[in-house]
PDB file of C-alpha atoms in Angstrom:
ATOM      1  CA  MET A 984      -1.489  16.861  34.998  1.00 62.00           C
ATOM      2  CA  GLN A 985      -2.669  18.615  31.408  1.00 64.00           C
ATOM      3  CA  LYS A 986       1.012  17.954  30.335  1.00 68.00           C
ATOM      4  CA  LYS A 987       0.722  14.487  31.364  1.00 70.00           C
ATOM      5  CA  ILE A 988      -2.525  13.482  29.637  1.00 72.00           C
ATOM      6  CA  LEU A 989      -1.104  15.507  26.641  1.00 72.00           C
ATOM      7  CA  LYS A 990       2.436  13.375  27.024  1.00 69.00           C
ATOM      8  CA  LYS A 991       1.001   9.950  27.605  1.00 74.00           C
ATOM      9  CA  VAL A 992      -1.932  11.318  23.893  1.00 71.00           C
ATOM     10  CA  SER A 993       1.171  11.946  22.258  1.00 76.00           C
ATOM     11  CA  HIS A 994       2.862   8.957  23.486  1.00 67.00           C
ATOM     12  CA  SER A 995       0.084   6.550  22.961  1.00 75.00           C
ATOM     13  CA  THR A 996      -0.189   7.835  19.887  1.00 78.00           C
ATOM     14  CA  SER A 997       3.624   7.645  18.049  1.00 79.00           C
ATOM     15  CA  LEU A 998       2.940   3.511  19.663  1.00 73.00           C
ATOM     16  CA  PHE A 999       0.043   3.662  17.834  1.00 76.00           C
ATOM     17  CA  LEU A1000       1.330   5.231  14.607  1.00 75.00           C
ATOM     18  CA  ASP A1001       4.833   2.688  14.822  1.00 77.00           C
ATOM     19  CA  LEU A1002       1.686  -0.512  15.227  1.00 78.00           C
ATOM     20  CA  LEU A1003       1.203   1.138  11.885  1.00 76.00           C
ATOM     21  CA  ARG A1004       4.106   1.366  10.242  1.00 78.00           C
ATOM     22  CA  TYR A1005       3.338   4.949   8.854  1.00 78.00           C
ATOM     23  CA  TRP A1006       6.503   4.650   7.342  1.00 75.00           C
ATOM     24  CA  ASP A1007       5.713   2.454   4.992  1.00 77.00           C
ATOM     25  CA  TRP A1008       2.418   3.633   3.855  1.00 77.00           C
ATOM     26  CA  PHE A1009       2.513   7.352   3.721  1.00 84.00           C
ATOM     27  CA  PRO A1010       4.924   7.114   0.411  1.00 87.00           C
ATOM     28  CA  VAL A1011       1.729   5.343  -1.090  1.00 89.00           C
ATOM     29  CA  ILE A1012      -1.008   7.177   0.219  1.00 90.00           C
ATOM     30  CA  ARG A1013       1.206  10.133  -1.185  1.00 91.00           C
ATOM     31  CA  THR A1014       1.855   9.002  -4.144  1.00 94.00           C
ATOM     32  CA  PHE A1015      -2.161   7.823  -5.166  1.00 94.00           C
ATOM     33  CA  CYS A1016      -3.115  11.480  -3.509  1.00 93.00           C
ATOM     34  CA  VAL A1017      -0.807  13.154  -6.562  1.00 94.00           C
ATOM     35  CA  ALA A1018      -3.174  10.022  -9.344  1.00 94.00           C
ATOM     36  CA  ALA A1019      -5.764  10.946  -8.284  1.00 93.00           C
ATOM     37  CA  LEU A1020      -5.558  14.873  -7.845  1.00 91.00           C
ATOM     38  CA  VAL A1021      -3.888  15.020 -11.684  1.00 93.00           C
ATOM     39  CA  LEU A1022      -6.789  12.759 -12.663  1.00 92.00           C
ATOM     40  CA  VAL A1023      -8.996  15.438 -11.158  1.00 90.00           C
ATOM     41  CA  ALA A1024      -6.999  18.742 -11.692  1.00 88.00           C
ATOM     42  CA  PHE A1025      -6.328  17.777 -16.027  1.00 87.00           C
ATOM     43  CA  THR A1026      -9.955  16.720 -16.641  1.00 84.00           C
ATOM     44  CA  GLY A1027     -12.336  19.375 -15.067  1.00 84.00           C
ATOM     45  CA  SER A1028     -14.117  16.807 -13.262  1.00 80.00           C
ATOM     46  CA  PHE A1029     -12.682  18.534  -9.319  1.00 76.00           C
ATOM     47  CA  GLU A1030     -16.528  19.847  -8.574  1.00 77.00           C
ATOM     48  CA  GLU A1031     -18.126  16.670  -9.968  1.00 83.00           C
ATOM     49  CA  GLU A1032     -15.517  14.677  -8.864  1.00 84.00           C
ATOM     50  CA  LYS A1033     -14.440  15.535  -4.996  1.00 85.00           C
ATOM     51  CA  GLY A1034     -17.329  13.348  -3.007  1.00 89.00           C
ATOM     52  CA  ASN A1035     -16.460  10.124  -4.998  1.00 91.00           C
ATOM     53  CA  LEU A1036     -12.597  12.010  -4.690  1.00 91.00           C
ATOM     54  CA  ILE A1037     -13.141  12.310  -0.929  1.00 92.00           C
ATOM     55  CA  ILE A1038     -13.896   8.701  -0.255  1.00 94.00           C
ATOM     56  CA  VAL A1039     -11.509   6.140  -2.249  1.00 94.00           C
ATOM     57  CA  ILE A1040      -8.962   8.584  -1.451  1.00 92.00           C
ATOM     58  CA  LEU A1041     -10.341   7.933   2.715  1.00 93.00           C
ATOM     59  CA  TYR A1042     -10.937   4.431   1.548  1.00 93.00           C
ATOM     60  CA  HIS A1043      -7.060   3.746   0.009  1.00 91.00           C
ATOM     61  CA  PHE A1044      -5.729   5.612   3.772  1.00 87.00           C
ATOM     62  CA  MET A1045      -8.250   2.908   5.445  1.00 88.00           C
ATOM     63  CA  VAL A1046      -7.625  -0.467   3.996  1.00 90.00           C
ATOM     64  CA  TYR A1047      -3.751  -0.183   3.599  1.00 87.00           C
ATOM     65  CA  PRO A1048      -3.538  -0.281   7.175  1.00 88.00           C
ATOM     66  CA  LEU A1049      -4.862  -4.403   6.700  1.00 90.00           C
ATOM     67  CA  GLY A1050      -1.961  -4.652   4.873  1.00 90.00           C
ATOM     68  CA  VAL A1051       0.697  -3.734   7.373  1.00 88.00           C
ATOM     69  CA  LEU A1052      -1.260  -5.130  10.800  1.00 89.00           C
ATOM     70  CA  THR A1053      -1.900  -8.880   8.352  1.00 91.00           C
ATOM     71  CA  ASN A1054       2.093  -8.973   7.428  1.00 88.00           C
ATOM     72  CA  SER A1055       3.648  -8.155  10.701  1.00 87.00           C
ATOM     73  CA  HIS A1056       1.552 -10.883  12.938  1.00 86.00           C
ATOM     74  CA  ALA A1057       2.896 -12.901   9.473  1.00 88.00           C
ATOM     75  CA  ASP A1058       5.536 -12.049  10.390  1.00 84.00           C
ATOM     76  CA  ARG A1059       6.597 -11.344  13.671  1.00 84.00           C
ATOM     77  CA  MET A1060       8.053 -14.576  14.879  1.00 84.00           C
ATOM     78  CA  HIS A1061      11.053 -13.540  12.541  1.00 80.00           C
ATOM     79  CA  ASP A1062      10.807  -9.690  13.865  1.00 75.00           C
ATOM     80  CA  LEU A1063      11.474 -11.408  17.070  1.00 78.00           C
ATOM     81  CA  LYS A1064      14.450 -12.632  15.974  1.00 77.00           C
ATOM     82  CA  SER A1065      15.202  -9.846  14.191  1.00 74.00           C
ATOM     83  CA  GLY A1066      15.129  -7.427  17.657  1.00 74.00           C
ATOM     84  CA  LYS A1067      11.432  -5.643  15.866  1.00 78.00           C
ATOM     85  CA  ASP A1068       7.575  -6.371  17.907  1.00 78.00           C
ATOM     86  CA  TYR A1069       5.487  -3.541  16.159  1.00 80.00           C
ATOM     87  CA  PHE A1070       2.879  -5.546  19.174  1.00 81.00           C
ATOM     88  CA  LYS A1071       4.946  -5.523  21.557  1.00 82.00           C
ATOM     89  CA  HIS A1072       2.877  -2.839  23.875  1.00 80.00           C
ATOM     90  CA  TYR A1073      -1.095  -4.831  23.122  1.00 83.00           C
ATOM     91  CA  SER A1074      -2.627  -7.614  23.415  1.00 86.00           C
ATOM     92  CA  ASN A1075      -3.510 -10.161  21.310  1.00 86.00           C
ATOM     93  CA  THR A1076      -6.447  -9.253  21.634  1.00 91.00           C
ATOM     94  CA  PHE A1077      -6.408  -5.795  20.260  1.00 89.00           C
ATOM     95  CA  ARG A1078      -4.078  -6.643  17.508  1.00 86.00           C
ATOM     96  CA  TYR A1079      -6.737  -8.888  16.059  1.00 91.00           C
ATOM     97  CA  LEU A1080      -9.761  -6.532  17.059  1.00 93.00           C
ATOM     98  CA  LEU A1081      -8.097  -3.457  15.525  1.00 91.00           C
ATOM     99  CA  MET A1082      -7.027  -6.705  12.130  1.00 92.00           C
ATOM    100  CA  GLY A1083     -11.337  -7.191  11.954  1.00 94.00           C
ATOM    101  CA  ILE A1084     -11.558  -3.209  12.202  1.00 94.00           C
ATOM    102  CA  PHE A1085      -9.632  -2.903   8.977  1.00 92.00           C
ATOM    103  CA  GLY A1086     -10.791  -5.670   7.396  1.00 93.00           C
ATOM    104  CA  PHE A1087     -14.470  -4.690   8.545  1.00 95.00           C
ATOM    105  CA  ILE A1088     -13.467  -1.651   6.549  1.00 93.00           C
ATOM    106  CA  ALA A1089     -11.775  -2.337   3.904  1.00 93.00           C
ATOM    107  CA  VAL A1090     -14.587  -5.189   2.739  1.00 94.00           C
ATOM    108  CA  GLY A1091     -17.373  -3.216   4.071  1.00 95.00           C
ATOM    109  CA  MET A1092     -16.611   0.983   2.097  1.00 94.00           C
ATOM    110  CA  PRO A1093     -16.835   0.048  -1.245  1.00 95.00           C
ATOM    111  CA  PHE A1094     -19.980  -1.095  -0.934  1.00 96.00           C
ATOM    112  CA  ILE A1095     -20.998   2.931  -0.794  1.00 94.00           C
ATOM    113  CA  PHE A1096     -20.516   3.395  -4.721  1.00 94.00           C
ATOM    114  CA  LEU A1097     -23.169   0.581  -5.531  1.00 92.00           C
ATOM    115  CA  ASN A1098     -21.301  -1.013  -8.042  1.00 95.00           C
ATOM    116  CA  VAL A1099     -20.021  -4.489  -8.642  1.00 97.00           C
ATOM    117  CA  TYR A1100     -17.499  -4.402 -11.282  1.00 96.00           C
ATOM    118  CA  ILE A1101     -16.109  -1.951  -7.944  1.00 97.00           C
ATOM    119  CA  LEU A1102     -17.194  -4.831  -5.644  1.00 96.00           C
ATOM    120  CA  VAL A1103     -14.883  -7.228  -7.584  1.00 97.00           C
ATOM    121  CA  SER A1104     -12.249  -5.152  -7.613  1.00 97.00           C
ATOM    122  CA  THR A1105     -12.090  -4.743  -4.076  1.00 96.00           C
ATOM    123  CA  GLY A1106     -12.316  -7.925  -3.097  1.00 96.00           C
ATOM    124  CA  ILE A1107      -9.569  -8.947  -5.556  1.00 96.00           C
ATOM    125  CA  GLY A1108      -7.092  -6.349  -4.074  1.00 96.00           C
ATOM    126  CA  ILE A1109      -7.231  -7.461  -0.286  1.00 96.00           C
ATOM    127  CA  PHE A1110      -7.609 -11.492  -1.655  1.00 96.00           C
ATOM    128  CA  LEU A1111      -4.348  -9.982  -3.088  1.00 96.00           C
ATOM    129  CA  MET A1112      -3.494  -8.122  -0.444  1.00 94.00           C
ATOM    130  CA  ILE A1113      -3.515 -11.544   2.580  1.00 94.00           C
ATOM    131  CA  ALA A1114      -2.430 -13.436   0.005  1.00 95.00           C
ATOM    132  CA  TYR A1115       1.015 -12.105  -0.034  1.00 95.00           C
ATOM    133  CA  SER A1116       1.459 -12.109   4.361  1.00 93.00           C
ATOM    134  CA  LEU A1117      -0.338 -15.824   5.051  1.00 93.00           C
ATOM    135  CA  LYS A1118      -0.487 -18.554   4.326  1.00 91.00           C
ATOM    136  CA  PRO A1119      -1.323 -20.878   2.309  1.00 91.00           C
ATOM    137  CA  LEU A1120       0.313 -18.896  -0.465  1.00 92.00           C
ATOM    138  CA  ARG A1121       2.421 -16.371   1.600  1.00 92.00           C
ATOM    139  CA  LEU A1122       2.489 -14.950  -1.646  1.00 95.00           C
ATOM    140  CA  LYS A1123       5.988 -12.796  -0.259  1.00 94.00           C
ATOM    141  CA  GLU A1124       8.062 -15.571  -0.815  1.00 93.00           C
ATOM    142  CA  LYS A1125       7.598 -15.845  -4.778  1.00 93.00           C
ATOM    143  CA  GLY A1126       9.676 -13.733  -5.836  1.00 92.00           C
ATOM    144  CA  PHE A1127       8.835 -11.172  -8.573  1.00 94.00           C
ATOM    145  CA  VAL A1128       4.909 -13.093  -7.949  1.00 95.00           C
ATOM    146  CA  GLY A1129       4.734 -11.212  -4.918  1.00 94.00           C
ATOM    147  CA  LEU A1130       6.888  -8.635  -5.929  1.00 95.00           C
ATOM    148  CA  LEU A1131       3.461  -7.252  -7.748  1.00 96.00           C
ATOM    149  CA  ALA A1132       1.237  -8.920  -6.947  1.00 96.00           C
ATOM    150  CA  ALA A1133       1.394  -6.195  -3.482  1.00 95.00           C
ATOM    151  CA  THR A1134       2.419  -4.028  -5.931  1.00 96.00           C
ATOM    152  CA  VAL A1135      -1.637  -4.815  -7.842  1.00 96.00           C
ATOM    153  CA  ALA A1136      -3.067  -5.058  -4.149  1.00 95.00           C
ATOM    154  CA  GLN A1137      -1.497  -1.519  -3.680  1.00 94.00           C
ATOM    155  CA  ALA A1138      -3.082  -0.119  -6.341  1.00 95.00           C
ATOM    156  CA  THR A1139      -7.381  -1.550  -6.901  1.00 96.00           C
ATOM    157  CA  PRO A1140      -8.861   1.609  -5.583  1.00 96.00           C
ATOM    158  CA  PHE A1141      -7.284   3.109  -7.733  1.00 96.00           C
ATOM    159  CA  THR A1142      -9.219   1.016 -10.782  1.00 97.00           C
ATOM    160  CA  TYR A1143     -12.913   2.451  -8.737  1.00 96.00           C
ATOM    161  CA  PHE A1144     -11.874   5.257 -11.466  1.00 96.00           C
ATOM    162  CA  PHE A1145     -12.428   3.616 -13.914  1.00 96.00           C
ATOM    163  CA  PHE A1146     -16.298   2.777 -12.964  1.00 95.00           C
ATOM    164  CA  LEU A1147     -16.992   6.629 -11.475  1.00 94.00           C
ATOM    165  CA  MET A1148     -15.536   7.892 -14.688  1.00 93.00           C
ATOM    166  CA  PRO A1149     -15.392   5.561 -18.038  1.00 92.00           C
ATOM    167  CA  SER A1150     -15.206   8.298 -20.168  1.00 90.00           C
ATOM    168  CA  ARG A1151     -11.678   9.602 -19.030  1.00 91.00           C
ATOM    169  CA  THR A1152     -10.405   5.864 -19.644  1.00 93.00           C
ATOM    170  CA  TRP A1153      -6.966   6.052 -21.940  1.00 92.00           C
ATOM    171  CA  PHE A1154      -6.449   8.841 -19.214  1.00 94.00           C
ATOM    172  CA  ILE A1155      -7.129   6.259 -15.706  1.00 95.00           C
ATOM    173  CA  LEU A1156      -4.440   4.447 -17.560  1.00 96.00           C
ATOM    174  CA  TYR A1157      -2.019   5.887 -18.065  1.00 95.00           C
ATOM    175  CA  LEU A1158      -2.160   7.624 -14.587  1.00 96.00           C
ATOM    176  CA  TYR A1159      -2.996   4.038 -13.262  1.00 97.00           C
ATOM    177  CA  VAL A1160      -0.145   1.907 -14.745  1.00 97.00           C
ATOM    178  CA  TRP A1161       2.019   5.194 -13.397  1.00 96.00           C
ATOM    179  CA  LEU A1162       1.034   4.245 -10.348  1.00 97.00           C
ATOM    180  CA  LEU A1163       2.150   0.033 -11.069  1.00 97.00           C
ATOM    181  CA  LEU A1164       5.346   1.785 -11.493  1.00 97.00           C
ATOM    182  CA  MET A1165       5.752   3.969  -8.066  1.00 96.00           C
ATOM    183  CA  TYR A1166       3.919   1.136  -5.997  1.00 96.00           C
ATOM    184  CA  PHE A1167       6.880  -1.438  -7.098  1.00 96.00           C
ATOM    185  CA  ILE A1168       9.359   1.532  -6.624  1.00 96.00           C
ATOM    186  CA  ILE A1169       8.506   1.944  -3.488  1.00 94.00           C
ATOM    187  CA  GLU A1170       7.675  -1.774  -2.932  1.00 94.00           C
ATOM    188  CA  LEU A1171      11.210  -3.062  -3.639  1.00 95.00           C
ATOM    189  CA  SER A1172      12.823  -0.175  -2.231  1.00 95.00           C
ATOM    190  CA  ALA A1173      11.733  -2.253   1.017  1.00 91.00           C
ATOM    191  CA  GLN A1174      12.850  -5.424   0.958  1.00 93.00           C
ATOM    192  CA  LEU A1175      15.701  -4.064  -0.388  1.00 95.00           C
ATOM    193  CA  ARG A1176      15.469  -1.726   2.707  1.00 92.00           C
ATOM    194  CA  ASP A1177      14.657  -4.622   4.969  1.00 89.00           C
ATOM    195  CA  PHE A1178      17.670  -6.908   2.638  1.00 92.00           C
ATOM    196  CA  HIS A1179      19.439  -7.886   6.485  1.00 90.00           C
ATOM    197  CA  ASP A1180      16.734  -8.957   8.040  1.00 88.00           C
ATOM    198  CA  ASP A1181      14.689 -10.850   5.076  1.00 88.00           C
ATOM    199  CA  MET A1182      18.141 -13.325   4.399  1.00 90.00           C
ATOM    200  CA  THR A1183      19.140 -13.918   8.207  1.00 87.00           C
ATOM    201  CA  ASN A1184      15.591 -15.293   8.850  1.00 86.00           C
ATOM    202  CA  ASN A1185      15.034 -17.014   5.117  1.00 87.00           C
ATOM    203  CA  ILE A1186      12.194 -14.344   3.891  1.00 89.00           C
ATOM    204  CA  LYS A1187      12.975 -15.717   0.307  1.00 91.00           C
ATOM    205  CA  THR A1188      11.391 -12.504  -1.034  1.00 93.00           C
ATOM    206  CA  PHE A1189      12.190 -11.097  -4.894  1.00 94.00           C
ATOM    207  CA  ALA A1190      16.025  -8.956  -3.233  1.00 94.00           C
ATOM    208  CA  VAL A1191      16.908 -11.877  -1.443  1.00 93.00           C
ATOM    209  CA  ARG A1192      16.141 -13.947  -4.517  1.00 94.00           C
ATOM    210  CA  SER A1193      17.609 -12.098  -6.949  1.00 93.00           C
ATOM    211  CA  LYS A1194      20.226 -10.537  -4.345  1.00 91.00           C
ATOM    212  CA  ARG A1195      20.670  -6.724  -3.646  1.00 91.00           C
ATOM    213  CA  GLU A1196      22.893  -6.151  -6.639  1.00 93.00           C
ATOM    214  CA  GLY A1197      20.067  -7.996  -9.014  1.00 94.00           C
ATOM    215  CA  ALA A1198      17.749  -5.706  -7.138  1.00 94.00           C
ATOM    216  CA  GLN A1199      18.564  -2.958  -7.074  1.00 96.00           C
ATOM    217  CA  ALA A1200      19.423  -3.400 -10.924  1.00 96.00           C
ATOM    218  CA  VAL A1201      15.685  -3.947 -11.483  1.00 96.00           C
ATOM    219  CA  LEU A1202      15.060  -1.310  -8.756  1.00 96.00           C
ATOM    220  CA  TYR A1203      17.398   1.159 -11.223  1.00 96.00           C
ATOM    221  CA  GLY A1204      15.668   0.285 -14.278  1.00 96.00           C
ATOM    222  CA  ALA A1205      12.691   1.105 -13.014  1.00 96.00           C
ATOM    223  CA  THR A1206      13.579   4.124 -11.977  1.00 96.00           C
ATOM    224  CA  ILE A1207      14.215   4.684 -15.669  1.00 96.00           C
ATOM    225  CA  ILE A1208      11.541   3.110 -17.572  1.00 95.00           C
ATOM    226  CA  SER A1209       9.051   5.734 -14.441  1.00 94.00           C
ATOM    227  CA  LEU A1210      11.475   8.310 -16.231  1.00 93.00           C
ATOM    228  CA  PHE A1211      10.317   7.951 -19.575  1.00 93.00           C
ATOM    229  CA  TYR A1212       6.998   6.729 -18.960  1.00 94.00           C
ATOM    230  CA  VAL A1213       5.876  10.310 -17.588  1.00 91.00           C
ATOM    231  CA  LEU A1214       7.207  12.393 -20.603  1.00 88.00           C
ATOM    232  CA  LEU A1215       5.398   9.811 -22.926  1.00 84.00           C
ATOM    233  CA  PRO A1216       2.680  11.968 -23.160  1.00 79.00           C
ATOM    234  CA  LEU A1217       5.266  14.894 -24.775  1.00 72.00           C
ATOM    235  CA  PHE A1218       6.171  12.356 -28.016  1.00 71.00           C
ATOM    236  CA  THR A1219       2.732  11.157 -28.562  1.00 64.00           C
ATOM    237  CA  LEU A1220       1.279  14.862 -29.223  1.00 53.00           C
TER     238      LEU A1220
END
């Protein structure tokens, strides 16, 4: 009996993780955690900022699924044509309820900081996240603009550190630009991975508009730039 319960729990957990497309957001969260930990480690502010650090990382964990669910919802008809249906094990009611819960968290959690600049930054990030997938804007199909929108939206929680640690602005800026480069690479890699399905369904992402070879060239260029950027401090010593 216990084995059956554990098997059912394991199966349900696996389905839920598939619904949240953990393979998409795990690299994003991991990269964010690296940048945040480097920030507090190199500024010697872990003890002072550990509370804010935990909240910001937790918020990133909670807000990213909203973008994933919104994208899956917006692309569902296209996904069905490609034999994918992330919502097939769940009712429409559950889908909208889950999106509502993550939406509530995305909007409400930043109020913890009681900082108007953080709230404005949050609003911009959520707007870009939703506008990336949903009409009438659907930035996903606006080529390079869509790619930039997704990149900036994903990095939004890191901007909180500008307002939480104003004395560390330049180092935060250095890490923020690195994060944007990494998210750009991750997002473009995802578009290349979905190239065939997007091409079949006439979803005009940057990768589709640029053709595979052009998108790969941009990806290689961004990777090289990110490597040189990491070494930039060595040339400024």
